[in-house]
């Protein structure tokens, strides 16, 4: 039997066995140790995987004054997912050990020189330096980003919600696509979701456009020839951005509340108080305008920097050709600014789509509307998610909305970004 075939058989039977056949004892011991840890952890992996499938069979019970704990479905889900990831890891190492042993056997059969010990480690380090450096970031992404997303997706397929399916008191069950069906078919859920989704799109588009337009106007005004003390004016305009946003938002909430200074001033002049945050339409207009106040200075700074990158020779050539100021702005300034700032503009849309702080701090989603399920008139989808989870424990439905939000934002952002000139013509500058 050839060495390569013998190595393959030993590697399949015992992890690291092929390396012992090839007399690579350190490598063989390394893979053998990993194989032993897999065998040691296998019962736990199988038990956790079974728990992931069942989500528990024993609910919490009460006997007299004693509470007898049962299965915790959500913890079992976490343990099950981590066990599956561990199993995949062991499987990858197992197949890699077979492949590596076969490669070594093939090199031995051909009489090639094989690096060993320190020389092999140096070669491995130099050959795989980028992968080694990226590994911590990849592991962090898996456990702190991908794993929560995966758990959220899985919760969307359960009945994890108050009052009857909240661990540890009671068990959670898999319900398939029932939550997705409910959010489409049940009138209360569908009506609320449709209305909030429409308002969220309007909110995101309006705030992104107004923030950009406001920043553009301020940047053009402060960059205009003949304006004195440009640094002073820019410092004044940037103050709303320099102050922590939550302080500005809370001040606006106090000023325009029913008993706030603005309404008191109107009353002192004999005028009627204005329901800034209690009228549904006016409350929506107010949150958009206040968010523009807080966000426009950011774009002013960004656009002011971008304006310096536009060559003055373009404007000189345009003036020689008889172009007006408006034509120069339309055909030179605006296209070049959009080219430079398009990725930030797209990210700003995604940020505003999920701008939890602005809505929560200004109105807390109010005014109340009894026809909306667990939501107010100014709630956007992300603040509705907050209420569904922390206030009303409707985790299953919140998981469905999270998936829809993620899919919408990711697809819109990716589509727009790949169609922007800064993506297609990245070598232009």
CSV table of C-alpha atoms in Angstrom, one decimal:
chain,number,residue,atom,x,y,z
A,1,UNK,CA,0.0,0.0,0.0
A,2,UNK,CA,1.3,3.4,-0.9
A,3,UNK,CA,2.2,5.9,1.9
A,4,UNK,CA,-0.4,8.3,0.7
A,5,UNK,CA,-3.2,5.8,1.0
A,6,UNK,CA,-1.9,4.5,4.4
A,7,UNK,CA,-1.7,8.1,5.6
A,8,UNK,CA,-5.3,8.8,4.6
A,9,UNK,CA,-6.6,5.7,6.4
A,10,UNK,CA,-4.8,6.5,9.6
A,11,UNK,CA,-5.9,10.1,9.5
A,12,UNK,CA,-9.5,9.1,9.0
A,13,UNK,CA,-9.4,6.6,11.9
A,14,UNK,CA,-7.4,8.8,14.4
A,15,UNK,CA,-7.0,12.6,14.1
A,16,UNK,CA,-3.2,13.0,13.6
A,17,UNK,CA,-2.6,9.4,12.8
A,18,UNK,CA,-1.4,10.1,9.3
A,19,UNK,CA,1.2,12.5,10.7
A,20,UNK,CA,2.6,9.8,13.0
A,21,UNK,CA,2.9,7.5,9.9
A,22,UNK,CA,4.9,10.3,8.2
A,23,UNK,CA,7.0,10.7,11.4
A,24,UNK,CA,5.7,14.3,12.0
A,25,UNK,CA,5.2,13.6,15.6
A,26,UNK,CA,4.7,17.2,16.9
A,27,UNK,CA,2.0,17.9,14.3
A,28,UNK,CA,0.5,14.5,15.0
A,29,UNK,CA,0.3,15.2,18.7
A,30,UNK,CA,-1.3,18.6,18.0
A,31,UNK,CA,-4.1,17.1,15.9
A,32,UNK,CA,-4.4,14.1,18.3
A,33,UNK,CA,-4.9,16.5,21.2
A,34,UNK,CA,-7.7,18.3,19.3
A,35,UNK,CA,-9.3,15.0,18.5
A,36,UNK,CA,-9.2,14.0,22.2
A,37,UNK,CA,-10.9,17.3,23.2
A,38,UNK,CA,-13.6,16.6,20.5
A,39,UNK,CA,-14.3,13.2,22.0
A,40,UNK,CA,-14.4,14.6,25.5
A,41,UNK,CA,-16.9,17.4,24.4
A,42,UNK,CA,-18.9,15.2,22.1
A,43,UNK,CA,-21.6,14.2,24.7
A,44,UNK,CA,-22.2,17.8,25.6
A,45,UNK,CA,-22.3,18.8,21.9
A,46,UNK,CA,-24.9,16.2,21.2
A,47,UNK,CA,-26.9,17.1,24.3
A,48,UNK,CA,-26.9,20.8,23.4
A,49,UNK,CA,-27.8,20.1,19.8
A,50,UNK,CA,-30.8,18.0,20.9
A,51,UNK,CA,-31.7,20.9,23.2
A,52,UNK,CA,-31.5,23.3,20.3
A,53,UNK,CA,-34.0,21.1,18.4
A,54,UNK,CA,-36.5,20.7,21.3
A,55,UNK,CA,-35.9,23.9,23.2
A,56,UNK,CA,-36.6,22.0,26.4
A,57,UNK,CA,-39.3,19.6,27.7
A,58,UNK,CA,-39.5,20.4,31.4
A,59,UNK,CA,-41.2,23.6,32.4
A,60,UNK,CA,-40.7,25.3,35.7
A,61,UNK,CA,-43.0,24.0,38.5
A,62,UNK,CA,-44.0,25.1,42.0
A,63,UNK,CA,-44.4,22.7,44.9
A,64,UNK,CA,-45.6,24.5,48.0
A,65,UNK,CA,-43.2,27.4,48.5
A,66,UNK,CA,-40.4,25.9,46.4
A,67,UNK,CA,-39.8,26.7,42.8
A,68,UNK,CA,-38.3,23.8,40.8
A,69,UNK,CA,-36.4,25.1,37.9
A,70,UNK,CA,-37.1,23.5,34.5
A,71,UNK,CA,-35.5,24.0,31.1
A,72,UNK,CA,-34.5,27.5,29.9
A,73,UNK,CA,-35.3,27.5,26.2
A,74,UNK,CA,-33.3,30.5,25.3
A,75,UNK,CA,-30.2,29.4,27.1
A,76,UNK,CA,-30.6,26.0,25.4
A,77,UNK,CA,-30.8,27.8,22.1
A,78,UNK,CA,-27.5,29.7,22.8
A,79,UNK,CA,-25.8,26.5,24.0
A,80,UNK,CA,-27.0,24.6,20.9
A,81,UNK,CA,-25.8,27.3,18.4
A,82,UNK,CA,-22.4,27.4,20.1
A,83,UNK,CA,-22.2,23.6,20.1
A,84,UNK,CA,-23.0,23.5,16.3
A,85,UNK,CA,-20.2,26.1,15.7
A,86,UNK,CA,-17.8,24.0,17.8
A,87,UNK,CA,-18.8,20.9,15.8
A,88,UNK,CA,-18.1,22.7,12.5
A,89,UNK,CA,-14.7,23.9,13.9
A,90,UNK,CA,-13.8,20.3,14.8
A,91,UNK,CA,-14.9,19.1,11.4
A,92,UNK,CA,-12.8,21.7,9.6
A,93,UNK,CA,-9.7,20.8,11.6
A,94,UNK,CA,-10.4,17.1,11.0
A,95,UNK,CA,-10.5,17.4,7.2
A,96,UNK,CA,-7.5,19.8,7.3
A,97,UNK,CA,-5.5,17.2,9.2
A,98,UNK,CA,-6.3,14.6,6.5
A,99,UNK,CA,-5.4,17.0,3.7
A,100,UNK,CA,-2.2,18.0,5.4
A,101,UNK,CA,-1.1,14.4,6.1
A,102,UNK,CA,-1.8,13.5,2.4
A,103,UNK,CA,0.2,16.5,1.2
A,104,UNK,CA,3.2,15.5,3.4
A,105,UNK,CA,3.0,11.8,2.2
A,106,UNK,CA,2.9,13.0,-1.4
A,107,UNK,CA,6.0,15.1,-0.9
A,108,UNK,CA,7.8,12.2,0.7
A,109,UNK,CA,6.9,9.9,-2.2
A,110,UNK,CA,8.3,12.5,-4.6
A,111,UNK,CA,11.5,12.9,-2.6
A,112,UNK,CA,10.9,16.6,-2.0
A,113,UNK,CA,12.4,18.5,0.9
A,114,UNK,CA,9.9,19.1,3.7
A,115,UNK,CA,10.3,21.8,6.3
A,116,UNK,CA,10.2,20.7,9.9
A,117,UNK,CA,10.2,22.3,13.4
A,118,UNK,CA,11.3,25.9,13.6
A,119,UNK,CA,11.8,26.3,9.8
A,120,UNK,CA,8.2,25.1,9.2
A,121,UNK,CA,6.8,27.5,11.9
A,122,UNK,CA,8.7,30.5,10.3
A,123,UNK,CA,7.5,29.5,6.8
A,124,UNK,CA,4.0,29.0,8.1
A,125,UNK,CA,4.0,32.4,9.8
A,126,UNK,CA,5.4,34.3,6.8
A,127,UNK,CA,3.0,32.5,4.4
A,128,UNK,CA,-0.1,33.1,6.5
A,129,UNK,CA,0.7,36.4,8.1
A,130,UNK,CA,-2.4,38.3,6.8
A,131,UNK,CA,-4.7,35.4,7.9
A,132,UNK,CA,-3.1,35.2,11.3
A,133,UNK,CA,-3.6,39.0,11.8
A,134,UNK,CA,-7.2,38.9,10.6
A,135,UNK,CA,-8.2,35.9,12.7
A,136,UNK,CA,-9.0,37.9,16.0
A,137,UNK,CA,-11.2,40.3,14.0
A,138,UNK,CA,-12.9,37.3,12.3
A,139,UNK,CA,-13.5,35.6,15.6
A,140,UNK,CA,-14.8,38.9,17.1
A,141,UNK,CA,-17.2,39.3,14.2
A,142,UNK,CA,-18.5,35.8,14.5
A,143,UNK,CA,-19.2,35.9,18.3
A,144,UNK,CA,-20.2,39.6,18.7
A,145,UNK,CA,-22.0,40.3,15.3
A,146,UNK,CA,-22.9,37.1,13.4
A,147,UNK,CA,-23.9,35.1,16.5
A,148,UNK,CA,-26.4,37.7,17.8
A,149,UNK,CA,-27.8,38.1,14.3
A,150,UNK,CA,-28.2,34.3,14.0
A,151,UNK,CA,-29.9,34.1,17.4
A,152,UNK,CA,-32.3,37.0,16.4
A,153,UNK,CA,-33.2,35.2,13.2
A,154,UNK,CA,-33.9,32.0,15.2
A,155,UNK,CA,-36.0,33.8,17.7
A,156,UNK,CA,-38.2,35.0,14.8
A,157,UNK,CA,-39.2,31.4,14.3
A,158,UNK,CA,-40.3,30.9,17.9
A,159,UNK,CA,-43.3,32.0,20.1
A,160,UNK,CA,-40.9,33.7,22.6
A,161,UNK,CA,-43.3,36.3,23.9
A,162,UNK,CA,-45.3,37.4,27.0
A,163,UNK,CA,-47.4,36.3,28.7
A,164,UNK,CA,-47.3,32.5,28.1
A,165,UNK,CA,-43.9,31.8,26.6
A,166,UNK,CA,-41.3,33.6,28.8
A,167,UNK,CA,-38.4,31.5,30.2
A,168,UNK,CA,-37.6,30.4,32.8
A,169,UNK,CA,-41.3,30.3,33.9
A,170,UNK,CA,-42.4,28.6,30.7
A,171,UNK,CA,-41.0,27.0,27.6
A,172,UNK,CA,-40.6,28.4,24.1
A,173,UNK,CA,-41.5,26.4,21.0
A,174,UNK,CA,-40.5,26.6,17.3
A,175,UNK,CA,-43.5,27.9,15.3
A,176,UNK,CA,-42.0,28.0,11.8
A,177,UNK,CA,-43.1,31.0,9.7
A,178,UNK,CA,-46.2,31.7,11.9
A,179,UNK,CA,-44.8,35.1,13.0
A,180,UNK,CA,-44.2,36.2,9.4
A,181,UNK,CA,-47.7,35.1,8.5
A,182,UNK,CA,-49.1,37.0,11.5
A,183,UNK,CA,-47.4,40.3,10.6
A,184,UNK,CA,-49.0,40.1,7.2
A,185,UNK,CA,-52.4,38.6,7.9
A,186,UNK,CA,-53.3,39.9,11.4
A,187,UNK,CA,-54.9,43.3,11.0
A,188,UNK,CA,-53.4,44.9,14.2
A,189,UNK,CA,-49.9,43.8,13.4
A,190,UNK,CA,-50.1,44.4,9.6
A,191,UNK,CA,-51.6,47.9,10.1
A,192,UNK,CA,-49.1,49.0,12.6
A,193,UNK,CA,-46.1,47.6,10.6
A,194,UNK,CA,-47.3,49.2,7.3
A,195,UNK,CA,-47.9,52.6,8.9
A,196,UNK,CA,-44.6,52.7,10.8
A,197,UNK,CA,-42.6,51.4,7.8
A,198,UNK,CA,-44.0,54.2,5.6
A,199,UNK,CA,-43.3,56.8,8.3
A,200,UNK,CA,-39.8,55.4,8.8
A,201,UNK,CA,-39.0,55.7,5.1
A,202,UNK,CA,-40.3,59.3,5.0
A,203,UNK,CA,-38.4,60.1,8.1
A,204,UNK,CA,-35.1,58.6,6.8
A,205,UNK,CA,-35.4,60.3,3.3
A,206,UNK,CA,-36.5,63.7,4.8
A,207,UNK,CA,-33.8,63.9,7.5
A,208,UNK,CA,-31.0,62.7,5.2
A,209,UNK,CA,-32.0,65.2,2.4
A,210,UNK,CA,-32.5,68.1,4.8
A,211,UNK,CA,-29.3,67.4,6.7
A,212,UNK,CA,-27.3,67.3,3.5
A,213,UNK,CA,-29.1,70.4,2.0
A,214,UNK,CA,-28.7,72.4,5.2
A,215,UNK,CA,-25.0,71.5,5.4
A,216,UNK,CA,-24.5,72.3,1.8
A,217,UNK,CA,-26.1,75.8,2.2
A,218,UNK,CA,-24.0,76.5,5.3
A,219,UNK,CA,-20.8,75.3,3.6
A,220,UNK,CA,-21.4,77.4,0.4
A,221,UNK,CA,-22.2,80.5,2.5
A,222,UNK,CA,-19.1,80.2,4.7
A,223,UNK,CA,-16.9,79.5,1.6
A,224,UNK,CA,-18.3,82.4,-0.5
A,225,UNK,CA,-15.7,85.0,-1.5
A,226,UNK,CA,-16.0,88.3,0.4
A,227,UNK,CA,-17.3,86.7,3.6
A,228,UNK,CA,-15.2,87.9,6.5
A,229,UNK,CA,-14.4,85.9,9.6
A,230,UNK,CA,-15.1,82.5,7.9
A,231,UNK,CA,-13.6,80.6,10.8
A,232,UNK,CA,-15.8,82.4,13.3
A,233,UNK,CA,-19.0,81.6,11.3
A,234,UNK,CA,-18.0,78.0,10.9
A,235,UNK,CA,-17.4,77.7,14.6
A,236,UNK,CA,-20.8,79.1,15.4
A,237,UNK,CA,-22.6,76.8,12.9
A,238,UNK,CA,-20.8,73.7,14.2
A,239,UNK,CA,-21.8,74.3,17.8
A,240,UNK,CA,-25.0,72.3,17.5
A,241,UNK,CA,-22.9,69.3,16.4
A,242,UNK,CA,-20.3,69.9,19.1
A,243,UNK,CA,-22.8,69.7,21.9
A,244,UNK,CA,-23.8,66.1,22.8
A,245,UNK,CA,-26.8,65.3,20.8
A,246,UNK,CA,-28.9,63.9,23.6
A,247,UNK,CA,-28.5,67.3,25.5
A,248,UNK,CA,-29.7,69.2,22.5
A,249,UNK,CA,-32.7,66.9,22.0
A,250,UNK,CA,-33.7,67.0,25.6
A,251,UNK,CA,-33.5,70.8,25.6
A,252,UNK,CA,-35.8,70.9,22.5
A,253,UNK,CA,-38.2,68.5,24.2
A,254,UNK,CA,-38.4,70.8,27.2
A,255,UNK,CA,-38.7,74.0,25.2
A,256,UNK,CA,-41.5,72.8,22.9
A,257,UNK,CA,-43.5,70.7,25.4
A,258,UNK,CA,-47.0,71.7,26.4
A,259,UNK,CA,-45.8,73.6,29.5
A,260,UNK,CA,-42.5,74.6,28.0
A,261,UNK,CA,-41.0,78.1,27.6
A,262,UNK,CA,-42.2,78.5,24.0
A,263,UNK,CA,-45.8,77.8,24.8
A,264,UNK,CA,-45.6,79.9,27.9
A,265,UNK,CA,-44.3,82.8,25.8
A,266,UNK,CA,-47.1,82.4,23.3
A,267,UNK,CA,-49.6,82.4,26.2
A,268,UNK,CA,-48.1,85.6,27.6
A,269,UNK,CA,-48.7,87.3,24.3
A,270,UNK,CA,-52.3,86.1,24.4
A,271,UNK,CA,-51.8,83.5,21.7
A,272,UNK,CA,-53.0,79.8,21.9
A,273,UNK,CA,-50.5,77.2,22.8
A,274,UNK,CA,-49.2,75.0,19.9
A,275,UNK,CA,-49.3,71.2,20.3
A,276,UNK,CA,-45.8,70.7,19.1
A,277,UNK,CA,-45.4,67.2,20.3
A,278,UNK,CA,-49.0,66.2,20.9
A,279,UNK,CA,-50.5,66.7,17.4
A,280,UNK,CA,-49.5,63.7,15.2
A,281,UNK,CA,-48.6,65.7,12.1
A,282,UNK,CA,-46.9,68.6,13.9
A,283,UNK,CA,-44.9,66.2,16.1
A,284,UNK,CA,-43.5,64.5,12.9
A,285,UNK,CA,-42.5,67.8,11.4
A,286,UNK,CA,-40.9,68.9,14.6
A,287,UNK,CA,-38.7,65.8,15.0
A,288,UNK,CA,-37.6,66.1,11.4
A,289,UNK,CA,-36.7,69.8,11.8
A,290,UNK,CA,-34.9,69.3,15.1
A,291,UNK,CA,-32.9,66.4,13.7
A,292,UNK,CA,-31.9,68.7,10.8
A,293,UNK,CA,-30.7,71.3,13.4
A,294,UNK,CA,-28.5,68.6,15.0
A,295,UNK,CA,-27.3,66.9,11.8
A,296,UNK,CA,-26.7,69.7,9.3
A,297,UNK,CA,-23.4,70.9,10.9
A,298,UNK,CA,-21.8,67.5,10.3
A,299,UNK,CA,-22.5,67.8,6.6
A,300,UNK,CA,-21.3,71.4,6.6
A,301,UNK,CA,-17.9,70.3,7.9
A,302,UNK,CA,-17.8,67.4,5.4
A,303,UNK,CA,-18.8,69.5,2.4
A,304,UNK,CA,-16.5,72.4,3.4
A,305,UNK,CA,-13.6,70.0,3.2
A,306,UNK,CA,-14.8,68.6,-0.1
A,307,UNK,CA,-15.1,72.1,-1.6
A,308,UNK,CA,-11.4,72.6,-1.2
A,309,UNK,CA,-10.8,69.6,-3.5
A,310,UNK,CA,-12.5,71.2,-6.4
A,311,UNK,CA,-10.0,73.0,-8.6
A,312,UNK,CA,-10.6,76.7,-9.1
A,313,UNK,CA,-9.5,76.2,-12.8
A,314,UNK,CA,-12.9,74.6,-13.5
A,315,UNK,CA,-14.7,77.7,-12.3
A,316,UNK,CA,-12.3,80.0,-14.3
A,317,UNK,CA,-12.9,78.0,-17.5
A,318,UNK,CA,-16.7,78.1,-16.8
A,319,UNK,CA,-16.6,81.9,-16.4
A,320,UNK,CA,-14.7,82.2,-19.7
A,321,UNK,CA,-17.4,80.2,-21.4
A,322,UNK,CA,-20.1,82.5,-19.9
A,323,UNK,CA,-21.6,80.1,-17.3
A,324,UNK,CA,-23.7,81.7,-14.6
A,325,UNK,CA,-23.2,81.0,-10.9
A,326,UNK,CA,-26.2,78.7,-10.9
A,327,UNK,CA,-24.8,76.8,-13.9
A,328,UNK,CA,-21.4,76.5,-12.2
A,329,UNK,CA,-23.1,75.1,-9.1
A,330,UNK,CA,-25.3,72.7,-11.1
A,331,UNK,CA,-22.6,71.3,-13.5
A,332,UNK,CA,-19.4,71.6,-11.4
A,333,UNK,CA,-20.0,72.0,-7.7
A,334,UNK,CA,-22.9,69.7,-7.1
A,335,UNK,CA,-21.8,66.7,-9.2
A,336,UNK,CA,-18.3,66.7,-7.7
A,337,UNK,CA,-19.6,67.1,-4.2
A,338,UNK,CA,-22.0,64.2,-4.7
A,339,UNK,CA,-19.2,62.1,-6.2
A,340,UNK,CA,-17.1,62.6,-3.0
A,341,UNK,CA,-19.9,62.4,-0.4
A,342,UNK,CA,-22.2,59.7,-2.0
A,343,UNK,CA,-21.0,56.9,0.3
A,344,UNK,CA,-21.4,59.1,3.4
A,345,UNK,CA,-24.9,60.1,2.2
A,346,UNK,CA,-25.9,56.4,1.8
A,347,UNK,CA,-24.5,55.6,5.3
A,348,UNK,CA,-26.4,58.7,6.6
A,349,UNK,CA,-29.7,57.3,5.2
A,350,UNK,CA,-29.0,53.9,6.9
A,351,UNK,CA,-28.2,55.7,10.1
A,352,UNK,CA,-31.3,57.9,10.1
A,353,UNK,CA,-33.4,54.8,9.2
A,354,UNK,CA,-32.4,53.4,12.6
A,355,UNK,CA,-32.0,56.7,14.4
A,356,UNK,CA,-33.4,55.5,17.7
A,357,UNK,CA,-32.0,58.4,19.8
A,358,UNK,CA,-33.7,61.3,18.0
A,359,UNK,CA,-37.2,59.8,18.3
A,360,UNK,CA,-36.8,58.3,21.8
A,361,UNK,CA,-35.4,61.4,23.4
A,362,UNK,CA,-37.8,63.9,21.6
A,363,UNK,CA,-41.1,62.2,21.8
A,364,UNK,CA,-40.7,58.6,23.1
A,365,UNK,CA,-42.8,57.7,20.1
A,366,UNK,CA,-45.8,59.7,21.2
A,367,UNK,CA,-48.5,61.0,20.7
A,368,UNK,CA,-50.3,57.8,21.5
A,369,UNK,CA,-52.5,56.2,18.9
A,370,UNK,CA,-54.8,53.4,20.2
A,371,UNK,CA,-55.1,51.8,16.7
A,372,UNK,CA,-51.3,51.1,16.6
A,373,UNK,CA,-50.1,48.0,18.4
A,374,UNK,CA,-47.5,48.9,21.1
A,375,UNK,CA,-46.5,52.0,19.1
A,376,UNK,CA,-47.1,55.8,18.9
A,377,UNK,CA,-47.5,58.2,16.0
A,378,UNK,CA,-43.8,59.2,15.8
A,379,UNK,CA,-42.4,55.8,16.4
A,380,UNK,CA,-40.1,54.5,13.7
A,381,UNK,CA,-39.5,50.7,13.3
A,382,UNK,CA,-36.4,50.7,15.5
A,383,UNK,CA,-38.2,52.4,18.4
A,384,UNK,CA,-41.1,50.1,17.9
A,385,UNK,CA,-38.6,47.2,18.3
A,386,UNK,CA,-37.4,48.7,21.6
A,387,UNK,CA,-41.0,48.8,22.9
A,388,UNK,CA,-41.8,45.3,21.7
A,389,UNK,CA,-38.8,43.8,23.4
A,390,UNK,CA,-38.1,45.8,26.6
A,391,UNK,CA,-41.7,47.0,27.4
A,392,UNK,CA,-43.9,44.2,26.1
A,393,UNK,CA,-41.6,41.2,25.7
A,394,UNK,CA,-42.8,40.3,22.2
A,395,UNK,CA,-39.5,38.9,21.1
A,396,UNK,CA,-40.7,36.6,18.3
A,397,UNK,CA,-42.4,39.5,16.4
A,398,UNK,CA,-39.5,41.8,17.2
A,399,UNK,CA,-37.2,39.2,15.6
A,400,UNK,CA,-39.3,39.2,12.4
A,401,UNK,CA,-39.2,43.0,12.2
A,402,UNK,CA,-35.4,42.9,12.8
A,403,UNK,CA,-35.0,40.6,9.8
A,404,UNK,CA,-37.1,42.8,7.6
A,405,UNK,CA,-35.2,45.9,8.7
A,406,UNK,CA,-31.8,44.3,8.2
A,407,UNK,CA,-32.8,43.0,4.7
A,408,UNK,CA,-34.2,46.4,3.6
A,409,UNK,CA,-31.3,48.5,4.9
A,410,UNK,CA,-28.7,46.1,3.6
A,411,UNK,CA,-30.2,45.7,0.1
A,412,UNK,CA,-30.9,49.5,-0.3
A,413,UNK,CA,-27.4,50.5,0.9
A,414,UNK,CA,-25.6,47.9,-1.2
A,415,UNK,CA,-27.6,48.7,-4.3
A,416,UNK,CA,-27.1,52.4,-4.0
A,417,UNK,CA,-23.5,52.1,-3.1
A,418,UNK,CA,-22.6,49.9,-6.0
A,419,UNK,CA,-24.4,52.3,-8.4
A,420,UNK,CA,-22.6,55.4,-7.1
A,421,UNK,CA,-19.8,56.9,-9.2
A,422,UNK,CA,-17.4,56.7,-6.3
A,423,UNK,CA,-17.7,52.9,-6.4
A,424,UNK,CA,-17.7,52.6,-10.2
A,425,UNK,CA,-15.0,55.2,-10.8
A,426,UNK,CA,-12.7,54.7,-7.8
A,427,UNK,CA,-9.7,55.6,-9.8
A,428,UNK,CA,-11.1,59.0,-10.9
A,429,UNK,CA,-9.4,60.9,-8.2
